[in-house]
Amino acid sequence: MPIDTVERFLAALDPHHREHVQGLPREEQEKFAAAWEKELWQDTDLDTLSELSPAAAESEAATRVARKLME
């Protein structure tokens, strides 16, 4: 069974941000996950990192999104 985007986003987050996002309504979690996918797609610096470590690129993008949207 495929993992949905919200679950992938939550898995990529560090524990502190994950706890915060998990406490949000599902619609907000989906907003964060969509922004995360956009960050992964658009940031060319993450392309290089993803070639070395896909998990690290996903984590970096998740942290960036969480910081932006939690401000």
PDB file of N, CA and C in Angstrom:
ATOM      1  N   MET A   1       0.849  -1.171   0.000  1.00  0.00           N
ATOM      2  CA  MET A   1       0.000   0.000   0.000  1.00  0.00           C
ATOM      3  C   MET A   1       0.898   1.239   0.000  1.00  0.00           C
ATOM      4  N   PRO A   2       0.665   2.182  -0.915  1.00  0.00           N
ATOM      5  CA  PRO A   2       1.513   3.379  -0.973  1.00  0.00           C
ATOM      6  C   PRO A   2       1.315   4.285   0.238  1.00  0.00           C
ATOM      7  N   ILE A   3       2.369   4.964   0.592  1.00  0.00           N
ATOM      8  CA  ILE A   3       2.321   5.915   1.699  1.00  0.00           C
ATOM      9  C   ILE A   3       1.887   7.251   1.130  1.00  0.00           C
ATOM     10  N   ASP A   4       0.918   7.921   1.789  1.00  0.00           N
ATOM     11  CA  ASP A   4       0.469   9.194   1.252  1.00  0.00           C
ATOM     12  C   ASP A   4       1.488  10.290   1.539  1.00  0.00           C
ATOM     13  N   THR A   5       1.295  11.423   0.888  1.00  0.00           N
ATOM     14  CA  THR A   5       2.246  12.523   0.962  1.00  0.00           C
ATOM     15  C   THR A   5       2.403  13.047   2.375  1.00  0.00           C
ATOM     16  N   VAL A   6       1.310  13.131   3.120  1.00  0.00           N
ATOM     17  CA  VAL A   6       1.389  13.638   4.494  1.00  0.00           C
ATOM     18  C   VAL A   6       2.262  12.706   5.337  1.00  0.00           C
ATOM     19  N   GLU A   7       2.079  11.421   5.190  1.00  0.00           N
ATOM     20  CA  GLU A   7       2.891  10.466   5.949  1.00  0.00           C
ATOM     21  C   GLU A   7       4.360  10.574   5.571  1.00  0.00           C
ATOM     22  N   ARG A   8       4.652  10.728   4.287  1.00  0.00           N
ATOM     23  CA  ARG A   8       6.042  10.880   3.841  1.00  0.00           C
ATOM     24  C   ARG A   8       6.642  12.164   4.397  1.00  0.00           C
ATOM     25  N   PHE A   9       5.857  13.242   4.363  1.00  0.00           N
ATOM     26  CA  PHE A   9       6.322  14.519   4.903  1.00  0.00           C
ATOM     27  C   PHE A   9       6.622  14.384   6.392  1.00  0.00           C
ATOM     28  N   LEU A  10       5.697  13.797   7.140  1.00  0.00           N
ATOM     29  CA  LEU A  10       5.901  13.630   8.583  1.00  0.00           C
ATOM     30  C   LEU A  10       7.133  12.776   8.875  1.00  0.00           C
ATOM     31  N   ALA A  11       7.348  11.753   8.075  1.00  0.00           N
ATOM     32  CA  ALA A  11       8.518  10.888   8.271  1.00  0.00           C
ATOM     33  C   ALA A  11       9.818  11.643   8.018  1.00  0.00           C
ATOM     34  N   ALA A  12       9.788  12.628   7.122  1.00  0.00           N
ATOM     35  CA  ALA A  12      10.987  13.386   6.789  1.00  0.00           C
ATOM     36  C   ALA A  12      11.311  14.464   7.818  1.00  0.00           C
ATOM     37  N   LEU A  13      10.327  14.828   8.631  1.00  0.00           N
ATOM     38  CA  LEU A  13      10.533  15.886   9.627  1.00  0.00           C
ATOM     39  C   LEU A  13      11.334  15.412  10.827  1.00  0.00           C
ATOM     40  N   ASP A  14      12.015  16.363  11.465  1.00  0.00           N
ATOM     41  CA  ASP A  14      12.662  16.052  12.730  1.00  0.00           C
ATOM     42  C   ASP A  14      11.563  15.910  13.792  1.00  0.00           C
ATOM     43  N   PRO A  15      11.861  15.238  14.916  1.00  0.00           N
ATOM     44  CA  PRO A  15      10.832  14.952  15.919  1.00  0.00           C
ATOM     45  C   PRO A  15      10.091  16.192  16.448  1.00  0.00           C
ATOM     46  N   HIS A  16      10.787  17.292  16.654  1.00  0.00           N
ATOM     47  CA  HIS A  16      10.141  18.490  17.190  1.00  0.00           C
ATOM     48  C   HIS A  16       9.078  19.020  16.225  1.00  0.00           C
ATOM     49  N   HIS A  17       9.461  19.206  14.968  1.00  0.00           N
ATOM     50  CA  HIS A  17       8.505  19.704  13.982  1.00  0.00           C
ATOM     51  C   HIS A  17       7.396  18.682  13.717  1.00  0.00           C
ATOM     52  N   ARG A  18       7.741  17.404  13.699  1.00  0.00           N
ATOM     53  CA  ARG A  18       6.748  16.356  13.457  1.00  0.00           C
ATOM     54  C   ARG A  18       5.637  16.409  14.499  1.00  0.00           C
ATOM     55  N   GLU A  19       6.021  16.553  15.748  1.00  0.00           N
ATOM     56  CA  GLU A  19       5.030  16.608  16.831  1.00  0.00           C
ATOM     57  C   GLU A  19       4.080  17.786  16.630  1.00  0.00           C
ATOM     58  N   HIS A  20       4.635  18.921  16.269  1.00  0.00           N
ATOM     59  CA  HIS A  20       3.809  20.113  16.047  1.00  0.00           C
ATOM     60  C   HIS A  20       2.835  19.899  14.889  1.00  0.00           C
ATOM     61  N   VAL A  21       3.339  19.405  13.764  1.00  0.00           N
ATOM     62  CA  VAL A  21       2.504  19.222  12.577  1.00  0.00           C
ATOM     63  C   VAL A  21       1.436  18.161  12.816  1.00  0.00           C
ATOM     64  N   GLN A  22       1.772  17.115  13.542  1.00  0.00           N
ATOM     65  CA  GLN A  22       0.792  16.070  13.826  1.00  0.00           C
ATOM     66  C   GLN A  22      -0.379  16.607  14.651  1.00  0.00           C
ATOM     67  N   GLY A  23      -0.151  17.667  15.411  1.00  0.00           N
ATOM     68  CA  GLY A  23      -1.208  18.264  16.212  1.00  0.00           C
ATOM     69  C   GLY A  23      -2.141  19.171  15.426  1.00  0.00           C
ATOM     70  N   LEU A  24      -1.807  19.416  14.166  1.00  0.00           N
ATOM     71  CA  LEU A  24      -2.625  20.281  13.321  1.00  0.00           C
ATOM     72  C   LEU A  24      -3.754  19.484  12.664  1.00  0.00           C
ATOM     73  N   PRO A  25      -4.817  20.175  12.239  1.00  0.00           N
ATOM     74  CA  PRO A  25      -5.879  19.483  11.493  1.00  0.00           C
ATOM     75  C   PRO A  25      -5.331  18.895  10.190  1.00  0.00           C
ATOM     76  N   ARG A  26      -5.986  17.884   9.682  1.00  0.00           N
ATOM     77  CA  ARG A  26      -5.535  17.181   8.474  1.00  0.00           C
ATOM     78  C   ARG A  26      -5.352  18.150   7.298  1.00  0.00           C
ATOM     79  N   GLU A  27      -6.243  19.131   7.155  1.00  0.00           N
ATOM     80  CA  GLU A  27      -6.132  20.085   6.050  1.00  0.00           C
ATOM     81  C   GLU A  27      -4.818  20.862   6.126  1.00  0.00           C
ATOM     82  N   GLU A  28      -4.419  21.254   7.317  1.00  0.00           N
ATOM     83  CA  GLU A  28      -3.153  21.970   7.494  1.00  0.00           C
ATOM     84  C   GLU A  28      -1.970  21.052   7.203  1.00  0.00           C
ATOM     85  N   GLN A  29      -2.065  19.806   7.634  1.00  0.00           N
ATOM     86  CA  GLN A  29      -1.005  18.843   7.347  1.00  0.00           C
ATOM     87  C   GLN A  29      -0.848  18.661   5.841  1.00  0.00           C
ATOM     88  N   GLU A  30      -1.961  18.629   5.133  1.00  0.00           N
ATOM     89  CA  GLU A  30      -1.922  18.490   3.676  1.00  0.00           C
ATOM     90  C   GLU A  30      -1.294  19.723   3.035  1.00  0.00           C
ATOM     91  N   LYS A  31      -1.540  20.903   3.598  1.00  0.00           N
ATOM     92  CA  LYS A  31      -0.926  22.138   3.101  1.00  0.00           C
ATOM     93  C   LYS A  31       0.595  22.062   3.257  1.00  0.00           C
ATOM     94  N   PHE A  32       1.061  21.610   4.408  1.00  0.00           N
ATOM     95  CA  PHE A  32       2.492  21.457   4.647  1.00  0.00           C
ATOM     96  C   PHE A  32       3.082  20.443   3.666  1.00  0.00           C
ATOM     97  N   ALA A  33       2.405  19.320   3.480  1.00  0.00           N
ATOM     98  CA  ALA A  33       2.909  18.267   2.596  1.00  0.00           C
ATOM     99  C   ALA A  33       2.977  18.750   1.146  1.00  0.00           C
ATOM    100  N   ALA A  34       1.995  19.519   0.716  1.00  0.00           N
ATOM    101  CA  ALA A  34       2.007  20.051  -0.650  1.00  0.00           C
ATOM    102  C   ALA A  34       3.155  21.038  -0.830  1.00  0.00           C
ATOM    103  N   ALA A  35       3.382  21.880   0.169  1.00  0.00           N
ATOM    104  CA  ALA A  35       4.498  22.830   0.106  1.00  0.00           C
ATOM    105  C   ALA A  35       5.827  22.082   0.086  1.00  0.00           C
ATOM    106  N   TRP A  36       5.903  20.991   0.819  1.00  0.00           N
ATOM    107  CA  TRP A  36       7.108  20.162   0.857  1.00  0.00           C
ATOM    108  C   TRP A  36       7.396  19.570  -0.522  1.00  0.00           C
ATOM    109  N   GLU A  37       6.371  19.025  -1.167  1.00  0.00           N
ATOM    110  CA  GLU A  37       6.571  18.461  -2.507  1.00  0.00           C
ATOM    111  C   GLU A  37       7.014  19.546  -3.492  1.00  0.00           C
ATOM    112  N   LYS A  38       6.428  20.728  -3.375  1.00  0.00           N
ATOM    113  CA  LYS A  38       6.809  21.843  -4.242  1.00  0.00           C
ATOM    114  C   LYS A  38       8.271  22.218  -4.004  1.00  0.00           C
ATOM    115  N   GLU A  39       8.685  22.258  -2.746  1.00  0.00           N
ATOM    116  CA  GLU A  39      10.078  22.574  -2.400  1.00  0.00           C
ATOM    117  C   GLU A  39      11.025  21.539  -3.004  1.00  0.00           C
ATOM    118  N   LEU A  40      10.675  20.273  -2.892  1.00  0.00           N
ATOM    119  CA  LEU A  40      11.505  19.206  -3.469  1.00  0.00           C
ATOM    120  C   LEU A  40      11.601  19.341  -4.983  1.00  0.00           C
ATOM    121  N   TRP A  41      10.523  19.708  -5.614  1.00  0.00           N
ATOM    122  CA  TRP A  41      10.471  19.799  -7.068  1.00  0.00           C
ATOM    123  C   TRP A  41      11.219  21.013  -7.603  1.00  0.00           C
ATOM    124  N   GLN A  42      11.094  22.155  -6.895  1.00  0.00           N
ATOM    125  CA  GLN A  42      11.603  23.409  -7.437  1.00  0.00           C
ATOM    126  C   GLN A  42      13.032  23.766  -7.031  1.00  0.00           C
ATOM    127  N   ASP A  43      13.509  23.312  -5.911  1.00  0.00           N
ATOM    128  CA  ASP A  43      14.827  23.725  -5.426  1.00  0.00           C
ATOM    129  C   ASP A  43      15.917  22.877  -6.069  1.00  0.00           C
ATOM    130  N   THR A  44      16.690  23.509  -6.933  1.00  0.00           N
ATOM    131  CA  THR A  44      17.731  22.772  -7.650  1.00  0.00           C
ATOM    132  C   THR A  44      18.874  22.323  -6.742  1.00  0.00           C
ATOM    133  N   ASP A  45      19.101  23.022  -5.637  1.00  0.00           N
ATOM    134  CA  ASP A  45      20.129  22.577  -4.685  1.00  0.00           C
ATOM    135  C   ASP A  45      19.766  21.214  -4.103  1.00  0.00           C
ATOM    136  N   LEU A  46      18.483  20.985  -3.912  1.00  0.00           N
ATOM    137  CA  LEU A  46      18.052  19.695  -3.378  1.00  0.00           C
ATOM    138  C   LEU A  46      18.248  18.566  -4.383  1.00  0.00           C
ATOM    139  N   ASP A  47      18.267  18.889  -5.670  1.00  0.00           N
ATOM    140  CA  ASP A  47      18.521  17.864  -6.694  1.00  0.00           C
ATOM    141  C   ASP A  47      19.881  17.221  -6.479  1.00  0.00           C
ATOM    142  N   THR A  48      20.877  18.049  -6.231  1.00  0.00           N
ATOM    143  CA  THR A  48      22.227  17.546  -6.000  1.00  0.00           C
ATOM    144  C   THR A  48      22.274  16.699  -4.742  1.00  0.00           C
ATOM    145  N   LEU A  49      21.661  17.202  -3.685  1.00  0.00           N
ATOM    146  CA  LEU A  49      21.641  16.455  -2.425  1.00  0.00           C
ATOM    147  C   LEU A  49      20.885  15.141  -2.583  1.00  0.00           C
ATOM    148  N   SER A  50      19.794  15.157  -3.338  1.00  0.00           N
ATOM    149  CA  SER A  50      19.005  13.935  -3.495  1.00  0.00           C
ATOM    150  C   SER A  50      19.767  12.850  -4.251  1.00  0.00           C
ATOM    151  N   GLU A  51      20.711  13.270  -5.102  1.00  0.00           N
ATOM    152  CA  GLU A  51      21.537  12.276  -5.788  1.00  0.00           C
ATOM    153  C   GLU A  51      22.453  11.564  -4.800  1.00  0.00           C
ATOM    154  N   LEU A  52      22.897  12.287  -3.786  1.00  0.00           N
ATOM    155  CA  LEU A  52      23.768  11.705  -2.766  1.00  0.00           C
ATOM    156  C   LEU A  52      22.972  10.968  -1.707  1.00  0.00           C
ATOM    157  N   SER A  53      21.867  11.589  -1.281  1.00  0.00           N
ATOM    158  CA  SER A  53      21.038  10.998  -0.231  1.00  0.00           C
ATOM    159  C   SER A  53      19.600  11.502  -0.356  1.00  0.00           C
ATOM    160  N   PRO A  54      18.734  10.711  -0.967  1.00  0.00           N
ATOM    161  CA  PRO A  54      17.339  11.127  -1.102  1.00  0.00           C
ATOM    162  C   PRO A  54      16.685  11.452   0.237  1.00  0.00           C
ATOM    163  N   ALA A  55      16.992  10.679   1.266  1.00  0.00           N
ATOM    164  CA  ALA A  55      16.401  10.924   2.588  1.00  0.00           C
ATOM    165  C   ALA A  55      16.852  12.265   3.157  1.00  0.00           C
ATOM    166  N   ALA A  56      18.105  12.614   2.952  1.00  0.00           N
ATOM    167  CA  ALA A  56      18.619  13.894   3.440  1.00  0.00           C
ATOM    168  C   ALA A  56      17.950  15.056   2.720  1.00  0.00           C
ATOM    169  N   ALA A  57      17.731  14.920   1.421  1.00  0.00           N
ATOM    170  CA  ALA A  57      17.059  15.971   0.652  1.00  0.00           C
ATOM    171  C   ALA A  57      15.629  16.147   1.123  1.00  0.00           C
ATOM    172  N   GLU A  58      14.929  15.052   1.360  1.00  0.00           N
ATOM    173  CA  GLU A  58      13.561  15.127   1.846  1.00  0.00           C
ATOM    174  C   GLU A  58      13.507  15.769   3.229  1.00  0.00           C
ATOM    175  N   SER A  59      14.446  15.414   4.076  1.00  0.00           N
ATOM    176  CA  SER A  59      14.492  15.983   5.415  1.00  0.00           C
ATOM    177  C   SER A  59      14.785  17.477   5.383  1.00  0.00           C
ATOM    178  N   GLU A  60      15.728  17.879   4.555  1.00  0.00           N
ATOM    179  CA  GLU A  60      16.073  19.302   4.429  1.00  0.00           C
ATOM    180  C   GLU A  60      14.872  20.096   3.928  1.00  0.00           C
ATOM    181  N   ALA A  61      14.202  19.588   2.917  1.00  0.00           N
ATOM    182  CA  ALA A  61      13.024  20.279   2.386  1.00  0.00           C
ATOM    183  C   ALA A  61      11.913  20.346   3.425  1.00  0.00           C
ATOM    184  N   ALA A  62      11.714  19.274   4.176  1.00  0.00           N
ATOM    185  CA  ALA A  62      10.678  19.257   5.213  1.00  0.00           C
ATOM    186  C   ALA A  62      10.969  20.286   6.295  1.00  0.00           C
ATOM    187  N   THR A  63      12.221  20.394   6.699  1.00  0.00           N
ATOM    188  CA  THR A  63      12.606  21.367   7.713  1.00  0.00           C
ATOM    189  C   THR A  63      12.380  22.785   7.211  1.00  0.00           C
ATOM    190  N   ARG A  64      12.756  23.055   5.971  1.00  0.00           N
ATOM    191  CA  ARG A  64      12.551  24.390   5.389  1.00  0.00           C
ATOM    192  C   ARG A  64      11.069  24.761   5.390  1.00  0.00           C
ATOM    193  N   VAL A  65      10.235  23.842   4.935  1.00  0.00           N
ATOM    194  CA  VAL A  65       8.797  24.095   4.855  1.00  0.00           C
ATOM    195  C   VAL A  65       8.221  24.314   6.248  1.00  0.00           C
ATOM    196  N   ALA A  66       8.599  23.476   7.186  1.00  0.00           N
ATOM    197  CA  ALA A  66       8.060  23.605   8.539  1.00  0.00           C
ATOM    198  C   ALA A  66       8.444  24.966   9.127  1.00  0.00           C
ATOM    199  N   ARG A  67       9.674  25.376   8.944  1.00  0.00           N
ATOM    200  CA  ARG A  67      10.107  26.675   9.468  1.00  0.00           C
ATOM    201  C   ARG A  67       9.326  27.827   8.831  1.00  0.00           C
ATOM    202  N   LYS A  68       9.150  27.769   7.510  1.00  0.00           N
ATOM    203  CA  LYS A  68       8.417  28.836   6.804  1.00  0.00           C
ATOM    204  C   LYS A  68       6.974  28.907   7.263  1.00  0.00           C
ATOM    205  N   LEU A  69       6.311  27.772   7.324  1.00  0.00           N
ATOM    206  CA  LEU A  69       4.884  27.779   7.601  1.00  0.00           C
ATOM    207  C   LEU A  69       4.543  27.902   9.081  1.00  0.00           C
ATOM    208  N   MET A  70       5.521  27.666   9.940  1.00  0.00           N
ATOM    209  CA  MET A  70       5.253  27.772  11.377  1.00  0.00           C
ATOM    210  C   MET A  70       5.575  29.152  11.917  1.00  0.00           C
ATOM    211  N   GLU A  71       6.125  30.034  11.091  1.00  0.00           N
ATOM    212  CA  GLU A  71       6.477  31.380  11.539  1.00  0.00           C
ATOM    213  C   GLU A  71       5.225  32.187  11.809  1.00  0.00           C
TER     214      GLU A  71
END
